[in-house]
XYZ file of C-alpha atoms in Angstrom:
498
model
C 0.000 0.000 0.000
C 1.067 3.567 -0.687
C 0.251 6.659 1.377
C 0.181 10.421 0.898
C 0.430 13.162 3.517
C -2.639 15.394 3.085
C -3.337 18.211 5.568
C -0.906 16.642 8.034
C -2.713 13.318 7.864
C -1.671 9.957 6.455
C -4.033 8.939 3.641
C -4.037 5.559 1.834
C -3.779 5.829 -1.949
C -7.081 3.970 -2.385
C -8.889 6.823 -0.616
C -7.253 9.675 -2.547
C -9.591 11.859 -4.636
C -6.857 13.856 -6.345
C -3.371 13.229 -7.694
C -0.895 13.320 -4.849
C 2.642 12.013 -4.478
C 2.435 8.669 -2.658
C 5.037 6.563 -0.879
C 5.380 3.163 0.780
C 4.875 3.793 4.489
C 8.488 2.912 5.309
C 9.651 5.799 3.093
C 7.752 8.406 5.128
C 10.044 9.968 7.724
C 7.494 11.029 10.317
C 4.075 9.381 10.403
C 1.475 11.867 11.724
C -0.156 10.772 14.987
C -3.460 12.603 15.467
C -4.996 13.818 18.690
C -7.834 11.687 20.007
C -11.329 13.110 19.677
C -13.000 12.128 22.982
C -16.506 12.656 21.622
C -16.074 10.357 18.625
C -18.485 7.409 18.519
C -16.021 4.613 17.785
C -16.757 1.054 16.701
C -16.589 -1.159 19.806
C -15.913 -4.280 17.736
C -12.927 -2.604 16.089
C -11.731 -1.551 19.547
C -11.946 -5.154 20.735
C -10.020 -6.485 17.735
C -7.253 -3.896 17.948
C -6.772 -3.276 21.679
C -3.252 -4.296 22.626
C -2.559 -5.607 19.132
C -0.426 -4.763 16.108
C -2.280 -6.150 13.108
C -2.127 -6.033 9.342
C -5.007 -4.662 7.297
C -5.606 -8.237 6.129
C -6.177 -9.275 9.760
C -9.066 -6.828 10.205
C -12.647 -7.416 9.113
C -13.535 -3.725 8.633
C -13.532 -1.558 5.488
C -10.523 0.666 4.881
C -12.736 3.781 5.010
C -13.822 2.947 8.581
C -10.257 2.208 9.678
C -9.074 5.518 8.177
C -11.874 7.410 9.938
C -10.767 5.983 13.286
C -7.199 7.054 12.488
C -8.315 10.595 11.673
C -10.247 10.721 14.956
C -7.079 9.706 16.843
C -8.360 6.264 17.835
C -5.713 4.181 16.051
C -2.242 4.604 14.619
C -0.383 3.361 11.582
C 3.177 2.182 12.220
C 5.842 1.115 9.748
C 5.998 -2.638 9.304
C 9.677 -2.295 8.431
C 11.698 0.702 9.562
C 15.276 1.663 8.755
C 17.940 2.659 11.261
C 21.376 3.700 9.983
C 20.590 2.200 6.559
C 19.674 -1.107 8.195
C 16.137 -2.561 7.901
C 14.432 -3.788 11.073
C 11.109 -5.621 11.242
C 8.856 -3.736 13.642
C 6.791 -6.830 14.423
C 9.479 -9.431 15.183
C 12.616 -7.302 15.610
C 14.550 -9.114 12.856
C 17.689 -7.231 11.830
C 19.440 -10.014 9.916
C 19.815 -9.525 6.167
C 19.495 -13.303 5.802
C 15.809 -12.995 6.678
C 14.983 -10.068 4.394
C 14.157 -10.451 0.698
C 12.546 -8.483 -2.138
C 9.471 -9.336 -4.202
C 7.499 -7.541 -6.943
C 4.666 -6.002 -4.899
C 1.273 -5.416 -6.527
C 0.199 -3.148 -3.663
C 2.906 -0.516 -3.971
C 4.091 -1.258 -7.506
C 7.730 -1.529 -6.452
C 10.252 -4.225 -5.685
C 9.324 -4.411 -2.032
C 11.440 -5.530 0.928
C 9.744 -8.062 3.239
C 10.624 -9.977 6.393
C 10.873 -13.767 6.068
C 11.379 -14.290 9.791
C 7.734 -13.782 10.791
C 6.016 -14.520 7.477
C 3.934 -17.281 9.086
C 1.961 -14.472 10.775
C 1.213 -12.811 7.426
C 3.682 -11.033 5.159
C 5.010 -7.727 6.440
C 6.835 -5.524 3.946
C 8.168 -2.014 3.395
C 4.713 -0.844 2.306
C 2.792 -2.650 5.066
C 1.301 -0.639 7.935
C 0.925 -2.163 11.380
C -2.268 -0.913 13.003
C -2.754 -0.425 16.762
C -5.549 1.014 18.914
C -4.975 4.348 20.695
C -8.569 5.165 21.619
C -10.243 4.518 24.981
C -9.087 1.288 26.607
C -11.412 -1.673 26.434
C -13.242 -2.219 29.707
C -11.945 -5.032 31.905
C -14.007 -6.399 34.790
C -12.345 -5.787 38.155
C -12.726 -5.842 41.943
C -14.143 -9.323 42.040
C -12.500 -12.507 43.253
C -12.426 -14.771 40.216
C -10.662 -17.869 41.539
C -12.717 -21.015 42.064
C -10.310 -23.630 43.404
C -10.529 -25.745 46.533
C -7.029 -27.205 46.345
C -4.190 -26.443 48.726
C -0.551 -25.495 48.273
C 2.480 -27.068 49.887
C 4.685 -24.849 52.039
C 7.111 -24.375 49.160
C 4.306 -23.573 46.719
C 2.681 -21.115 49.129
C 5.940 -19.210 49.663
C 6.401 -18.929 45.889
C 2.743 -17.931 45.398
C 3.134 -15.022 47.821
C 6.208 -13.807 45.924
C 4.277 -14.019 42.629
C 1.431 -11.918 44.088
C 3.947 -9.339 45.339
C 5.690 -9.086 41.950
C 2.348 -8.652 40.155
C 1.124 -6.001 42.575
C 4.410 -4.067 42.338
C 4.891 -4.499 38.547
C 8.215 -6.264 38.979
C 10.010 -9.217 37.396
C 10.398 -12.552 39.181
C 11.901 -15.908 38.272
C 10.144 -18.932 39.784
C 12.798 -21.657 39.809
C 10.793 -24.772 40.604
C 11.911 -28.371 40.352
C 10.196 -30.659 37.830
C 6.880 -31.800 39.273
C 6.682 -29.007 41.874
C 3.234 -27.862 40.697
C 4.122 -24.541 39.052
C 0.667 -23.983 37.543
C -1.087 -24.049 40.928
C 1.438 -21.515 42.237
C 0.098 -19.026 39.680
C -3.575 -19.194 40.620
C -3.594 -16.616 43.441
C -1.335 -14.228 41.541
C -3.544 -14.348 38.435
C -6.576 -13.799 40.690
C -4.950 -10.730 42.285
C -4.176 -9.296 38.847
C -7.711 -9.885 37.530
C -9.275 -8.428 40.663
C -7.389 -5.167 40.066
C -8.467 -4.941 36.419
C -5.226 -6.143 34.869
C -4.941 -8.089 31.627
C -2.964 -11.295 32.119
C -1.077 -13.378 29.579
C 0.269 -16.868 30.206
C 2.656 -17.709 27.367
C 4.469 -20.941 26.578
C 6.642 -22.018 23.635
C 4.549 -25.086 22.757
C 1.000 -25.518 21.439
C 0.403 -28.744 23.366
C 1.023 -26.907 26.644
C -1.530 -24.232 25.638
C -4.046 -26.991 24.933
C -3.299 -28.611 28.307
C -3.430 -25.385 30.356
C -6.555 -23.872 28.791
C -9.155 -26.240 30.317
C -7.366 -26.169 33.683
C -7.460 -22.380 33.881
C -10.992 -22.125 32.520
C -12.023 -24.501 35.287
C -10.481 -22.420 38.098
C -11.518 -19.062 36.556
C -15.035 -19.950 35.377
C -16.469 -16.416 35.504
C -14.125 -14.698 33.034
C -13.403 -14.939 29.344
C -10.235 -16.926 28.580
C -8.621 -16.746 25.128
C -6.564 -19.683 23.885
C -4.196 -18.701 21.069
C -2.123 -20.952 18.796
C -1.834 -21.537 15.057
C -5.370 -21.968 13.700
C -7.073 -20.926 16.945
C -10.594 -19.493 16.695
C -9.963 -17.075 19.606
C -7.638 -14.707 17.732
C -10.035 -11.718 17.953
C -11.054 -12.206 21.587
C -10.100 -9.363 23.907
C -9.996 -11.509 27.047
C -8.918 -10.734 30.609
C -6.806 -13.909 30.599
C -4.972 -15.044 27.475
C -3.153 -18.366 27.184
C -0.932 -18.351 24.116
C 2.100 -19.675 22.328
C 4.984 -17.225 22.246
C 4.639 -17.074 18.427
C 1.165 -15.541 18.733
C 2.579 -12.694 20.830
C 3.982 -11.241 17.600
C 0.448 -9.860 17.070
C 0.383 -8.003 20.406
C 1.655 -4.547 21.280
C 1.694 -3.146 24.837
C -1.293 -5.308 25.697
C -0.681 -6.988 29.045
C -0.221 -5.765 32.603
C 1.107 -9.180 33.633
C 2.985 -11.655 31.444
C 3.750 -15.124 32.797
C 6.240 -17.039 30.671
C 6.229 -20.798 31.235
C 9.155 -23.040 30.234
C 11.405 -20.051 29.603
C 14.283 -22.444 28.882
C 12.393 -24.464 26.254
C 12.953 -24.497 22.499
C 12.184 -22.458 20.415
C 11.836 -19.498 22.818
C 15.245 -20.075 24.407
C 17.114 -19.658 21.086
C 14.767 -17.458 19.043
C 15.394 -13.737 19.515
C 12.204 -12.792 17.659
C 10.089 -14.613 20.265
C 11.927 -12.898 23.116
C 11.321 -9.590 21.309
C 7.615 -10.480 20.945
C 7.276 -11.031 24.700
C 8.869 -7.649 25.429
C 6.574 -5.896 22.932
C 3.455 -7.544 24.349
C 4.035 -6.035 27.801
C 2.731 -2.644 28.806
C 5.458 -0.174 29.722
C 4.517 -0.596 33.373
C 3.910 -4.313 33.913
C 4.995 -7.418 35.780
C 6.859 -10.369 34.300
C 6.915 -13.833 35.870
C 9.330 -16.426 34.449
C 8.795 -20.123 35.216
C 11.393 -22.843 34.773
C 12.903 -25.921 36.355
C 16.154 -25.345 34.504
C 17.341 -21.735 34.170
C 20.366 -21.315 31.952
C 23.831 -20.883 33.420
C 23.743 -17.088 33.046
C 20.485 -16.795 34.951
C 21.664 -19.186 37.653
C 24.731 -17.006 38.173
C 22.616 -13.822 38.276
C 20.320 -15.410 40.855
C 23.177 -16.511 43.065
C 24.809 -13.059 42.885
C 21.633 -11.136 43.652
C 21.256 -9.664 40.164
C 17.920 -11.379 39.442
C 14.933 -11.562 41.760
C 13.932 -15.196 42.155
C 12.182 -17.705 44.361
C 12.814 -21.445 44.423
C 10.480 -24.370 44.978
C 13.149 -26.998 45.707
C 10.786 -29.881 46.531
C 7.798 -31.646 45.048
C 4.417 -31.530 46.738
C 4.748 -35.140 47.991
C 7.752 -34.144 50.161
C 10.124 -36.782 48.758
C 13.579 -35.831 47.404
C 14.286 -35.685 43.699
C 15.797 -38.906 42.319
C 19.518 -38.334 41.717
C 21.086 -39.562 38.449
C 23.627 -42.407 38.469
C 26.502 -42.269 35.977
C 27.397 -45.568 34.310
C 30.086 -46.004 31.667
C 28.925 -48.057 28.670
C 31.935 -47.862 26.336
C 31.877 -46.851 22.680
C 28.227 -47.739 22.145
C 28.052 -46.127 18.679
C 30.884 -48.336 17.409
C 29.139 -51.408 18.792
C 25.854 -50.336 17.239
C 27.440 -50.503 13.773
C 27.859 -54.227 14.461
C 24.248 -54.464 15.738
C 25.379 -54.774 19.335
C 24.308 -52.870 22.449
C 26.358 -52.483 25.651
C 25.631 -55.366 28.058
C 24.811 -53.005 30.936
C 22.124 -51.291 28.804
C 20.504 -54.624 27.999
C 20.757 -55.634 31.638
C 19.087 -52.367 32.738
C 16.201 -52.886 30.310
C 15.780 -56.605 31.147
C 15.619 -55.847 34.864
C 12.704 -53.425 34.304
C 10.878 -55.840 32.018
C 11.230 -58.666 34.534
C 9.886 -56.411 37.296
C 7.018 -55.205 35.064
C 8.268 -51.613 35.593
C 7.676 -49.209 32.707
C 10.679 -47.241 31.492
C 11.933 -44.631 29.036
C 15.270 -44.853 27.222
C 16.431 -41.542 25.738
C 18.527 -41.744 22.556
C 20.365 -38.705 21.114
C 19.478 -39.209 17.420
C 16.580 -40.665 15.433
C 18.783 -42.768 13.128
C 20.464 -44.383 16.149
C 17.083 -45.011 17.736
C 15.830 -46.786 14.601
C 18.841 -49.118 14.719
C 18.405 -49.776 18.435
C 14.663 -50.546 18.321
C 14.887 -54.018 16.681
C 17.741 -54.975 19.033
C 15.739 -53.966 22.115
C 12.598 -55.641 20.763
C 14.373 -58.984 21.061
C 13.711 -58.524 24.797
C 10.018 -57.638 24.340
C 8.043 -57.303 21.087
C 5.795 -54.470 22.317
C 8.595 -51.959 22.935
C 8.029 -48.828 20.815
C 10.040 -45.774 19.704
C 8.828 -42.184 19.365
C 10.202 -38.907 18.005
C 8.944 -35.476 16.921
C 8.135 -36.479 13.321
C 6.412 -39.720 14.275
C 2.816 -39.577 12.924
C 1.725 -42.030 15.655
C 3.380 -40.136 18.499
C 0.166 -39.352 20.402
C -1.141 -42.907 20.092
C 2.123 -44.359 21.421
C 2.212 -41.974 24.379
C -1.407 -42.836 25.173
C -0.577 -46.545 24.969
C 2.303 -45.957 27.400
C -0.059 -44.140 29.761
C -2.526 -47.028 29.537
C 0.307 -49.472 30.296
C -0.227 -51.241 26.994
C 3.486 -51.040 26.175
C 6.344 -51.645 28.635
C 8.927 -49.229 27.280
C 9.465 -46.283 24.949
C 12.666 -45.338 23.180
C 12.562 -41.598 22.692
C 14.459 -38.534 21.604
C 14.388 -35.381 23.739
C 10.783 -34.865 22.565
C 9.663 -36.443 25.874
C 12.081 -34.556 28.103
C 9.210 -32.364 29.320
C 5.446 -31.998 29.145
C 4.600 -35.699 29.566
C 4.073 -37.427 32.895
C 3.962 -41.163 33.545
C 3.210 -41.998 37.184
C 5.710 -44.797 37.881
C 8.684 -45.159 35.563
C 12.445 -45.568 35.498
C 14.486 -43.581 32.996
C 17.858 -44.025 31.327
C 19.861 -41.964 28.836
C 22.046 -43.748 26.296
C 24.895 -41.562 25.075
C 24.486 -38.938 27.798
C 27.750 -37.436 26.551
C 26.061 -36.229 23.333
C 25.876 -32.434 23.083
C 22.094 -32.535 22.619
C 21.896 -33.550 26.278
C 22.493 -30.147 27.832
C 22.296 -29.494 31.566
C 18.704 -28.327 31.090
C 17.716 -31.400 29.058
C 19.276 -33.809 31.564
C 17.565 -32.157 34.546
C 14.242 -32.317 32.714
C 14.814 -35.979 31.780
C 15.665 -36.841 35.390
C 12.494 -34.971 36.354
C 10.346 -37.603 34.626
C 11.082 -39.966 37.543
C 9.245 -40.027 40.872
C 6.557 -37.464 40.084
C 3.591 -39.149 41.790
C 2.947 -39.521 45.514
C 2.220 -43.228 44.946
C 5.658 -43.740 43.333
C 7.895 -40.879 44.522
C 11.165 -42.718 43.832
C 12.710 -44.432 40.835
C 15.930 -44.951 38.938
C 17.550 -42.433 36.602
C 20.782 -43.580 34.946
C 23.050 -41.685 32.530
C 24.902 -44.265 30.395
C 27.911 -42.552 28.840
C 31.173 -42.892 26.950
C 32.739 -40.077 28.985
C 31.332 -37.665 31.556
C 30.495 -34.145 30.393
C 30.211 -30.858 32.265
C 26.499 -30.875 31.440
C 26.056 -34.238 33.183
C 27.957 -33.083 36.255
C 26.108 -29.739 36.454
C 22.735 -31.471 36.065
C 23.477 -33.879 38.921
C 24.820 -31.062 41.102
C 21.718 -28.949 40.466
C 19.466 -31.812 41.605
C 21.616 -32.443 44.702
C 21.565 -28.735 45.518
C 17.761 -28.583 45.297
C 17.444 -31.602 47.616
C 19.825 -29.982 50.097
C 17.889 -26.702 50.025
C 14.598 -28.562 50.469
C 15.936 -30.378 53.520
C 17.173 -27.127 55.057
C 13.759 -25.526 54.529
C 11.951 -28.560 55.948
C 10.170 -29.290 52.649
C 11.038 -32.983 52.419
C 10.548 -35.699 55.008
C 12.657 -38.558 53.655
């Protein structure tokens, strides 16, 4: 789209009634921002769609004439989709600055060879002639001063201490890291904080890197907050235009938001792709209001954050024990020789086979983590000689959900898996082993999460976690030390009994 400046207003070329010089929006130095007319009778549906958002014209279901009228009445703004700083293009929506993710195409809308951002194209193409549209009129009304929480559960001592810190951070618009061990019950810790935010009229966002977590959390939170509207956002979601008090979303969907939320809670802050994708981190920052609170949740903060916590540079609270008051199972290291060399001869280390056979004989379900899919496919027929119902699963497996369900229903005794099952899946009574724990894919974070699959239920709070290796790594040692440290802290705080 091209624009002209007419009487100190931005005017789309399609609405021009006379010949005027027009430009792609990125070529206009200063975009006029008009004063809001408080007596203007604005469209409430447009307000709902745009509040706290940054959307493309294609995302809106209103005619251009109506959108322009709201702009001229000071109720919305046009922003450059791509802006240039020191001759360097930057995507306003996702923050991309890398030339690798910019390209040109012949654009029918502006009639030029137009620069566009490939980094966030899955959210709709944003180019040099694309405006981003945001609401600047009266804020949408949010219900307040009413206790929303409907939950009769109780928190452990460790959970309650963390919950009080979450409430404090939300009330004071501060940042807080909740460093909670795997299986500590992080979601329940959030309930009272979310309730405090909603009761004071704040908009709350709970973001997570993965769609399956959104789908898991949505019914839980709708159940405990039954009197408010809850939006669930992911690729293909039908809630994309809801202006809800509580939004549960993937971090990708936050690319559509702009200064929307008073409280942002980021779950699994260490998880892929958020942990390595700068555009998603940028999206989270953009989605926050300038004065807002930020709660980070993780069982495995990265090394930098751990150091900042220990040196007082980051405000944090730990939940070092699970609700059932048993210690975390501590990994055992067991050398298994050059297993990859043996695998080329269709042989597995004897101690691996012994570990598996012991679980099968005891009718104890187990997971065996393998670093690579091709290795897993070679191992599966060798392991199946011990039991024909053993299965393997990985991210691209079309039957992944069915196999996990079969494992839950105890229809299969064992799963070989990649790191796809390192988090987000709970089996009540299993042992876990890692083959090739020295592989670089098994980071400290991954190994802590894998160990966290064991002993999660009160009925089976213990279990075996073994790292089979061809040489210890720093990641293995740090993971074990982190688990030992959490157990020590829990004992000191009186949070475990055993």
